[in-house]
Amino acid sequence: MIWWLRIRYVPAVAVGLLSCILLGSGADSVMVPIPVVIGGLTFDLPMSSLLPLVPVCLILEGQARADAVAERVAVRAVGGWDAAFMAACVVVCALAAVVASTAGAGSAATVLARDFAGYLGLALIIRWLAGGRVATAATALFPFLCASFGLVHNRPGIWAWPLHDARSVTASIQALVLLAIGALSLVVPPLRWRAGVDGD
Protein backbone atom coordinates (compact mmCIF):
# COMPACT_ATOMS: atom_id res chain seq x y z
CA MET A 1 0.00 0.00 0.00
CA ILE A 2 2.79 2.45 0.90
CA TRP A 3 4.54 1.53 -2.35
CA TRP A 4 1.37 2.26 -4.32
CA LEU A 5 0.85 5.61 -2.55
CA ARG A 6 4.39 6.69 -3.42
CA ILE A 7 4.43 5.45 -7.02
CA ARG A 8 1.05 6.97 -7.83
CA TYR A 9 1.84 10.35 -6.25
CA VAL A 10 -1.35 9.99 -4.19
CA PRO A 11 -0.38 12.62 -1.57
CA ALA A 12 0.61 15.10 -4.30
CA VAL A 13 -2.61 14.46 -6.22
CA ALA A 14 -4.67 14.93 -3.06
CA VAL A 15 -2.95 18.21 -2.21
CA GLY A 16 -3.21 19.41 -5.81
CA LEU A 17 -6.89 18.52 -6.02
CA LEU A 18 -7.81 20.18 -2.72
CA SER A 19 -5.78 23.27 -3.64
CA CYS A 20 -7.56 23.48 -6.99
CA ILE A 21 -10.95 23.18 -5.28
CA LEU A 22 -10.12 25.93 -2.77
CA LEU A 23 -8.63 28.25 -5.39
CA GLY A 24 -11.19 27.46 -8.08
CA SER A 25 -14.25 27.85 -5.87
CA GLY A 26 -13.42 31.49 -5.32
CA ALA A 27 -12.24 32.19 -8.85
CA ASP A 28 -15.53 32.99 -10.57
CA SER A 29 -14.20 36.30 -11.87
CA VAL A 30 -10.64 35.19 -12.69
CA MET A 31 -10.19 34.82 -16.46
CA VAL A 32 -7.18 33.85 -18.55
CA PRO A 33 -7.06 35.47 -22.02
CA ILE A 34 -6.36 32.82 -24.66
CA PRO A 35 -5.44 33.82 -28.26
CA VAL A 36 -7.99 32.73 -30.84
CA VAL A 37 -6.32 31.50 -34.02
CA ILE A 38 -9.35 32.12 -36.23
CA GLY A 39 -10.28 35.78 -36.03
CA GLY A 40 -7.19 37.03 -34.21
CA LEU A 41 -9.04 37.90 -30.99
CA THR A 42 -8.76 36.49 -27.48
CA PHE A 43 -11.16 34.37 -25.48
CA ASP A 44 -11.37 34.70 -21.70
CA LEU A 45 -11.12 31.17 -20.30
CA PRO A 46 -12.17 30.82 -16.65
CA MET A 47 -9.37 29.85 -14.29
CA SER A 48 -11.65 27.11 -12.95
CA SER A 49 -11.35 25.39 -16.35
CA LEU A 50 -7.55 25.30 -16.20
CA LEU A 51 -6.95 24.35 -12.56
CA PRO A 52 -8.21 20.73 -12.94
CA LEU A 53 -5.35 20.07 -15.36
CA VAL A 54 -2.93 20.03 -12.39
CA PRO A 55 -4.32 16.96 -10.55
CA VAL A 56 -5.12 15.19 -13.83
CA CYS A 57 -1.52 15.55 -15.05
CA LEU A 58 -0.26 14.36 -11.65
CA ILE A 59 -2.50 11.28 -11.92
CA LEU A 60 -1.10 10.56 -15.38
CA GLU A 61 2.46 10.98 -14.14
CA GLY A 62 1.78 8.55 -11.30
CA GLN A 63 0.39 6.02 -13.77
CA ALA A 64 3.43 6.43 -16.03
CA ARG A 65 5.87 5.68 -13.18
CA ALA A 66 4.46 2.21 -12.62
CA ASP A 67 6.07 -1.01 -13.77
CA ALA A 68 3.18 -2.33 -15.84
CA VAL A 69 4.72 -5.79 -16.30
CA ALA A 70 5.12 -6.29 -12.54
CA GLU A 71 1.66 -4.90 -11.78
CA ARG A 72 -0.03 -7.28 -14.21
CA VAL A 73 1.19 -10.24 -12.14
CA ALA A 74 0.89 -8.57 -8.73
CA VAL A 75 -1.13 -10.28 -6.01
CA ARG A 76 -2.84 -7.05 -4.99
CA ALA A 77 -5.45 -5.55 -7.30
CA VAL A 78 -3.48 -2.41 -8.17
CA GLY A 79 -5.84 -1.55 -11.02
CA GLY A 80 -8.74 -1.58 -8.58
CA TRP A 81 -6.88 0.80 -6.28
CA ASP A 82 -6.24 3.13 -9.21
CA ALA A 83 -9.89 3.12 -10.24
CA ALA A 84 -11.07 3.67 -6.65
CA PHE A 85 -8.67 6.56 -6.15
CA MET A 86 -9.74 8.28 -9.38
CA ALA A 87 -13.40 7.74 -8.50
CA ALA A 88 -12.77 9.27 -5.07
CA CYS A 89 -11.21 12.33 -6.70
CA VAL A 90 -14.26 12.78 -8.93
CA VAL A 91 -16.60 12.37 -5.96
CA VAL A 92 -14.65 14.93 -3.91
CA CYS A 93 -14.94 17.46 -6.76
CA ALA A 94 -18.65 16.76 -7.14
CA LEU A 95 -19.27 17.17 -3.41
CA ALA A 96 -17.33 20.44 -3.40
CA ALA A 97 -19.51 21.66 -6.28
CA VAL A 98 -22.68 20.74 -4.40
CA VAL A 99 -21.49 22.46 -1.22
CA ALA A 100 -20.44 25.59 -3.11
CA SER A 101 -23.74 25.69 -5.00
CA THR A 102 -25.72 25.28 -1.78
CA ALA A 103 -23.71 28.05 -0.13
CA GLY A 104 -24.28 30.34 -3.10
CA ALA A 105 -20.57 30.59 -3.82
CA GLY A 106 -21.01 30.80 -7.58
CA SER A 107 -20.56 28.36 -10.43
CA ALA A 108 -16.76 28.02 -10.48
CA ALA A 109 -16.78 24.84 -8.38
CA THR A 110 -19.33 23.27 -10.72
CA VAL A 111 -17.20 24.07 -13.76
CA LEU A 112 -14.12 22.74 -11.96
CA ALA A 113 -15.84 19.45 -11.10
CA ARG A 114 -17.19 19.00 -14.63
CA ASP A 115 -13.87 19.81 -16.26
CA PHE A 116 -11.91 17.58 -13.89
CA ALA A 117 -14.15 14.64 -14.80
CA GLY A 118 -13.88 15.43 -18.51
CA TYR A 119 -10.12 15.97 -18.52
CA LEU A 120 -9.55 12.78 -16.53
CA GLY A 121 -11.69 10.76 -18.93
CA LEU A 122 -9.98 12.31 -21.95
CA ALA A 123 -6.54 11.67 -20.44
CA LEU A 124 -7.31 8.00 -19.75
CA ILE A 125 -8.63 7.49 -23.27
CA ILE A 126 -5.56 9.07 -24.89
CA ARG A 127 -3.30 7.13 -22.53
CA TRP A 128 -4.97 3.89 -23.66
CA LEU A 129 -4.54 4.89 -27.30
CA ALA A 130 -1.10 6.50 -27.37
CA GLY A 131 0.62 6.31 -24.00
CA GLY A 132 1.05 8.49 -20.93
CA ARG A 133 3.37 11.16 -22.30
CA VAL A 134 1.11 11.88 -25.26
CA ALA A 135 -1.92 11.88 -22.96
CA THR A 136 -0.36 14.45 -20.62
CA ALA A 137 0.57 16.81 -23.45
CA ALA A 138 -2.72 16.42 -25.34
CA THR A 139 -4.89 16.88 -22.24
CA ALA A 140 -2.95 19.96 -21.12
CA LEU A 141 -3.33 21.51 -24.59
CA PHE A 142 -6.99 20.60 -25.05
CA PRO A 143 -8.61 23.67 -23.38
CA PHE A 144 -6.28 25.96 -25.34
CA LEU A 145 -7.20 24.19 -28.58
CA CYS A 146 -10.86 24.64 -27.67
CA ALA A 147 -10.33 28.37 -27.16
CA SER A 148 -8.32 28.68 -30.38
CA PHE A 149 -10.49 26.60 -32.71
CA GLY A 150 -13.76 25.91 -30.87
CA LEU A 151 -15.50 29.26 -31.20
CA VAL A 152 -18.29 29.76 -33.73
CA HIS A 153 -19.41 33.41 -34.02
CA ASN A 154 -17.71 34.05 -30.67
CA ARG A 155 -19.67 31.24 -29.01
CA PRO A 156 -18.28 27.83 -27.99
CA GLY A 157 -18.91 25.00 -30.40
CA ILE A 158 -20.64 21.88 -29.13
CA TRP A 159 -17.41 19.87 -28.91
CA ALA A 160 -15.55 22.61 -26.97
CA TRP A 161 -17.16 21.65 -23.67
CA PRO A 162 -14.57 23.34 -21.36
CA LEU A 163 -15.69 26.70 -22.75
CA HIS A 164 -19.36 26.20 -21.85
CA ASP A 165 -20.81 27.68 -18.69
CA ALA A 166 -21.80 25.66 -15.65
CA ARG A 167 -25.44 25.37 -16.76
CA SER A 168 -24.61 23.61 -20.02
CA VAL A 169 -26.19 20.16 -20.02
CA THR A 170 -24.40 19.27 -23.27
CA ALA A 171 -20.98 19.98 -21.75
CA SER A 172 -21.78 17.96 -18.63
CA ILE A 173 -22.96 14.99 -20.71
CA GLN A 174 -19.79 15.09 -22.82
CA ALA A 175 -17.59 15.20 -19.72
CA LEU A 176 -19.44 12.26 -18.15
CA VAL A 177 -19.26 10.23 -21.37
CA LEU A 178 -15.51 10.84 -21.58
CA LEU A 179 -15.15 9.81 -17.93
CA ALA A 180 -17.15 6.61 -18.49
CA ILE A 181 -15.09 5.64 -21.55
CA GLY A 182 -11.89 6.52 -19.69
CA ALA A 183 -12.96 4.33 -16.76
CA LEU A 184 -13.60 1.48 -19.20
CA SER A 185 -10.09 1.89 -20.58
CA LEU A 186 -8.71 1.01 -17.14
CA VAL A 187 -9.98 -2.56 -17.47
CA VAL A 188 -9.08 -3.04 -21.14
CA PRO A 189 -5.47 -3.83 -22.14
CA PRO A 190 -3.76 -0.81 -23.72
CA LEU A 191 -4.00 -0.55 -27.49
CA ARG A 192 -0.29 0.10 -27.74
CA TRP A 193 2.67 -1.58 -26.05
CA ARG A 194 6.25 -0.41 -26.06
CA ALA A 195 9.01 -2.53 -24.55
CA GLY A 196 6.54 -4.14 -22.19
CA VAL A 197 5.51 -0.80 -20.62
CA ASP A 198 1.87 0.22 -20.37
CA GLY A 199 1.65 2.56 -23.34
CA ASP A 200 4.41 4.92 -22.16
mmCIF file of C-alpha atoms in Angstrom, residues 8-152:
data_model
loop_
_atom_site.group_PDB
_atom_site.id
_atom_site.type_symbol
_atom_site.label_atom_id
_atom_site.label_comp_id
_atom_site.label_asym_id
_atom_site.label_seq_id
_atom_site.Cartn_x
_atom_site.Cartn_y
_atom_site.Cartn_z
ATOM 1 C CA ARG A 8 1.047 6.965 -7.834
ATOM 2 C CA TYR A 9 1.835 10.349 -6.252
ATOM 3 C CA VAL A 10 -1.345 9.986 -4.193
ATOM 4 C CA PRO A 11 -0.383 12.618 -1.565
ATOM 5 C CA ALA A 12 0.612 15.096 -4.301
ATOM 6 C CA VAL A 13 -2.609 14.455 -6.223
ATOM 7 C CA ALA A 14 -4.673 14.925 -3.060
ATOM 8 C CA VAL A 15 -2.950 18.213 -2.214
ATOM 9 C CA GLY A 16 -3.206 19.407 -5.814
ATOM 10 C CA LEU A 17 -6.885 18.521 -6.022
ATOM 11 C CA LEU A 18 -7.814 20.178 -2.723
ATOM 12 C CA SER A 19 -5.776 23.273 -3.636
ATOM 13 C CA CYS A 20 -7.565 23.483 -6.986
ATOM 14 C CA ILE A 21 -10.951 23.185 -5.278
ATOM 15 C CA LEU A 22 -10.117 25.930 -2.772
ATOM 16 C CA LEU A 23 -8.635 28.250 -5.394
ATOM 17 C CA GLY A 24 -11.187 27.457 -8.080
ATOM 18 C CA SER A 25 -14.250 27.846 -5.867
ATOM 19 C CA GLY A 26 -13.419 31.491 -5.323
ATOM 20 C CA ALA A 27 -12.237 32.185 -8.850
ATOM 21 C CA ASP A 28 -15.528 32.988 -10.566
ATOM 22 C CA SER A 29 -14.198 36.302 -11.867
ATOM 23 C CA VAL A 30 -10.641 35.189 -12.693
ATOM 24 C CA MET A 31 -10.191 34.823 -16.459
ATOM 25 C CA VAL A 32 -7.181 33.852 -18.552
ATOM 26 C CA PRO A 33 -7.063 35.469 -22.019
ATOM 27 C CA ILE A 34 -6.357 32.819 -24.665
ATOM 28 C CA PRO A 35 -5.440 33.824 -28.259
ATOM 29 C CA VAL A 36 -7.990 32.731 -30.844
ATOM 30 C CA VAL A 37 -6.324 31.500 -34.017
ATOM 31 C CA ILE A 38 -9.345 32.118 -36.225
ATOM 32 C CA GLY A 39 -10.277 35.782 -36.025
ATOM 33 C CA GLY A 40 -7.193 37.033 -34.210
ATOM 34 C CA LEU A 41 -9.036 37.903 -30.986
ATOM 35 C CA THR A 42 -8.757 36.489 -27.481
ATOM 36 C CA PHE A 43 -11.155 34.369 -25.476
ATOM 37 C CA ASP A 44 -11.371 34.697 -21.697
ATOM 38 C CA LEU A 45 -11.118 31.172 -20.304
ATOM 39 C CA PRO A 46 -12.172 30.818 -16.648
ATOM 40 C CA MET A 47 -9.374 29.851 -14.292
ATOM 41 C CA SER A 48 -11.653 27.108 -12.952
ATOM 42 C CA SER A 49 -11.354 25.391 -16.347
ATOM 43 C CA LEU A 50 -7.546 25.299 -16.200
ATOM 44 C CA LEU A 51 -6.951 24.347 -12.556
ATOM 45 C CA PRO A 52 -8.208 20.731 -12.941
ATOM 46 C CA LEU A 53 -5.347 20.071 -15.356
ATOM 47 C CA VAL A 54 -2.928 20.032 -12.394
ATOM 48 C CA PRO A 55 -4.315 16.962 -10.554
ATOM 49 C CA VAL A 56 -5.116 15.193 -13.831
ATOM 50 C CA CYS A 57 -1.523 15.552 -15.050
ATOM 51 C CA LEU A 58 -0.258 14.360 -11.649
ATOM 52 C CA ILE A 59 -2.495 11.284 -11.916
ATOM 53 C CA LEU A 60 -1.096 10.558 -15.381
ATOM 54 C CA GLU A 61 2.461 10.976 -14.140
ATOM 55 C CA GLY A 62 1.780 8.546 -11.305
ATOM 56 C CA GLN A 63 0.388 6.021 -13.773
ATOM 57 C CA ALA A 64 3.426 6.432 -16.031
ATOM 58 C CA ARG A 65 5.871 5.679 -13.179
ATOM 59 C CA ALA A 66 4.456 2.214 -12.620
ATOM 60 C CA ASP A 67 6.074 -1.012 -13.766
ATOM 61 C CA ALA A 68 3.184 -2.335 -15.839
ATOM 62 C CA VAL A 69 4.720 -5.787 -16.296
ATOM 63 C CA ALA A 70 5.119 -6.288 -12.540
ATOM 64 C CA GLU A 71 1.661 -4.905 -11.783
ATOM 65 C CA ARG A 72 -0.031 -7.282 -14.207
ATOM 66 C CA VAL A 73 1.187 -10.241 -12.143
ATOM 67 C CA ALA A 74 0.892 -8.573 -8.734
ATOM 68 C CA VAL A 75 -1.133 -10.282 -6.009
ATOM 69 C CA ARG A 76 -2.842 -7.048 -4.992
ATOM 70 C CA ALA A 77 -5.454 -5.546 -7.303
ATOM 71 C CA VAL A 78 -3.477 -2.414 -8.174
ATOM 72 C CA GLY A 79 -5.835 -1.546 -11.021
ATOM 73 C CA GLY A 80 -8.738 -1.578 -8.584
ATOM 74 C CA TRP A 81 -6.877 0.803 -6.280
ATOM 75 C CA ASP A 82 -6.240 3.127 -9.210
ATOM 76 C CA ALA A 83 -9.887 3.123 -10.240
ATOM 77 C CA ALA A 84 -11.074 3.666 -6.654
ATOM 78 C CA PHE A 85 -8.666 6.565 -6.149
ATOM 79 C CA MET A 86 -9.739 8.277 -9.379
ATOM 80 C CA ALA A 87 -13.402 7.740 -8.504
ATOM 81 C CA ALA A 88 -12.774 9.267 -5.074
ATOM 82 C CA CYS A 89 -11.205 12.333 -6.705
ATOM 83 C CA VAL A 90 -14.256 12.781 -8.935
ATOM 84 C CA VAL A 91 -16.604 12.373 -5.961
ATOM 85 C CA VAL A 92 -14.654 14.934 -3.910
ATOM 86 C CA CYS A 93 -14.938 17.460 -6.755
ATOM 87 C CA ALA A 94 -18.654 16.760 -7.139
ATOM 88 C CA LEU A 95 -19.274 17.167 -3.410
ATOM 89 C CA ALA A 96 -17.331 20.437 -3.399
ATOM 90 C CA ALA A 97 -19.505 21.660 -6.277
ATOM 91 C CA VAL A 98 -22.684 20.736 -4.395
ATOM 92 C CA VAL A 99 -21.488 22.460 -1.221
ATOM 93 C CA ALA A 100 -20.439 25.589 -3.114
ATOM 94 C CA SER A 101 -23.736 25.693 -4.997
ATOM 95 C CA THR A 102 -25.721 25.280 -1.776
ATOM 96 C CA ALA A 103 -23.709 28.048 -0.132
ATOM 97 C CA GLY A 104 -24.283 30.341 -3.096
ATOM 98 C CA ALA A 105 -20.571 30.592 -3.818
ATOM 99 C CA GLY A 106 -21.008 30.796 -7.583
ATOM 100 C CA SER A 107 -20.560 28.364 -10.428
ATOM 101 C CA ALA A 108 -16.762 28.023 -10.484
ATOM 102 C CA ALA A 109 -16.776 24.842 -8.384
ATOM 103 C CA THR A 110 -19.329 23.270 -10.724
ATOM 104 C CA VAL A 111 -17.200 24.074 -13.757
ATOM 105 C CA LEU A 112 -14.120 22.743 -11.965
ATOM 106 C CA ALA A 113 -15.840 19.446 -11.104
ATOM 107 C CA ARG A 114 -17.193 18.999 -14.634
ATOM 108 C CA ASP A 115 -13.871 19.810 -16.265
ATOM 109 C CA PHE A 116 -11.905 17.583 -13.893
ATOM 110 C CA ALA A 117 -14.147 14.641 -14.805
ATOM 111 C CA GLY A 118 -13.883 15.432 -18.513
ATOM 112 C CA TYR A 119 -10.121 15.966 -18.523
ATOM 113 C CA LEU A 120 -9.548 12.782 -16.534
ATOM 114 C CA GLY A 121 -11.691 10.764 -18.930
ATOM 115 C CA LEU A 122 -9.976 12.312 -21.951
ATOM 116 C CA ALA A 123 -6.536 11.667 -20.441
ATOM 117 C CA LEU A 124 -7.314 8.005 -19.754
ATOM 118 C CA ILE A 125 -8.629 7.491 -23.274
ATOM 119 C CA ILE A 126 -5.557 9.066 -24.888
ATOM 120 C CA ARG A 127 -3.301 7.128 -22.526
ATOM 121 C CA TRP A 128 -4.966 3.892 -23.660
ATOM 122 C CA LEU A 129 -4.535 4.893 -27.305
ATOM 123 C CA ALA A 130 -1.101 6.502 -27.373
ATOM 124 C CA GLY A 131 0.615 6.314 -23.996
ATOM 125 C CA GLY A 132 1.051 8.489 -20.930
ATOM 126 C CA ARG A 133 3.368 11.159 -22.303
ATOM 127 C CA VAL A 134 1.113 11.884 -25.262
ATOM 128 C CA ALA A 135 -1.918 11.877 -22.962
ATOM 129 C CA THR A 136 -0.356 14.447 -20.622
ATOM 130 C CA ALA A 137 0.567 16.809 -23.452
ATOM 131 C CA ALA A 138 -2.724 16.416 -25.336
ATOM 132 C CA THR A 139 -4.886 16.879 -22.244
ATOM 133 C CA ALA A 140 -2.946 19.963 -21.120
ATOM 134 C CA LEU A 141 -3.327 21.507 -24.586
ATOM 135 C CA PHE A 142 -6.988 20.605 -25.049
ATOM 136 C CA PRO A 143 -8.607 23.668 -23.383
ATOM 137 C CA PHE A 144 -6.279 25.956 -25.339
ATOM 138 C CA LEU A 145 -7.202 24.187 -28.582
ATOM 139 C CA CYS A 146 -10.863 24.638 -27.670
ATOM 140 C CA ALA A 147 -10.329 28.368 -27.162
ATOM 141 C CA SER A 148 -8.317 28.684 -30.381
ATOM 142 C CA PHE A 149 -10.491 26.603 -32.710
ATOM 143 C CA GLY A 150 -13.756 25.912 -30.867
ATOM 144 C CA LEU A 151 -15.505 29.258 -31.201
ATOM 145 C CA VAL A 152 -18.287 29.765 -33.731
#
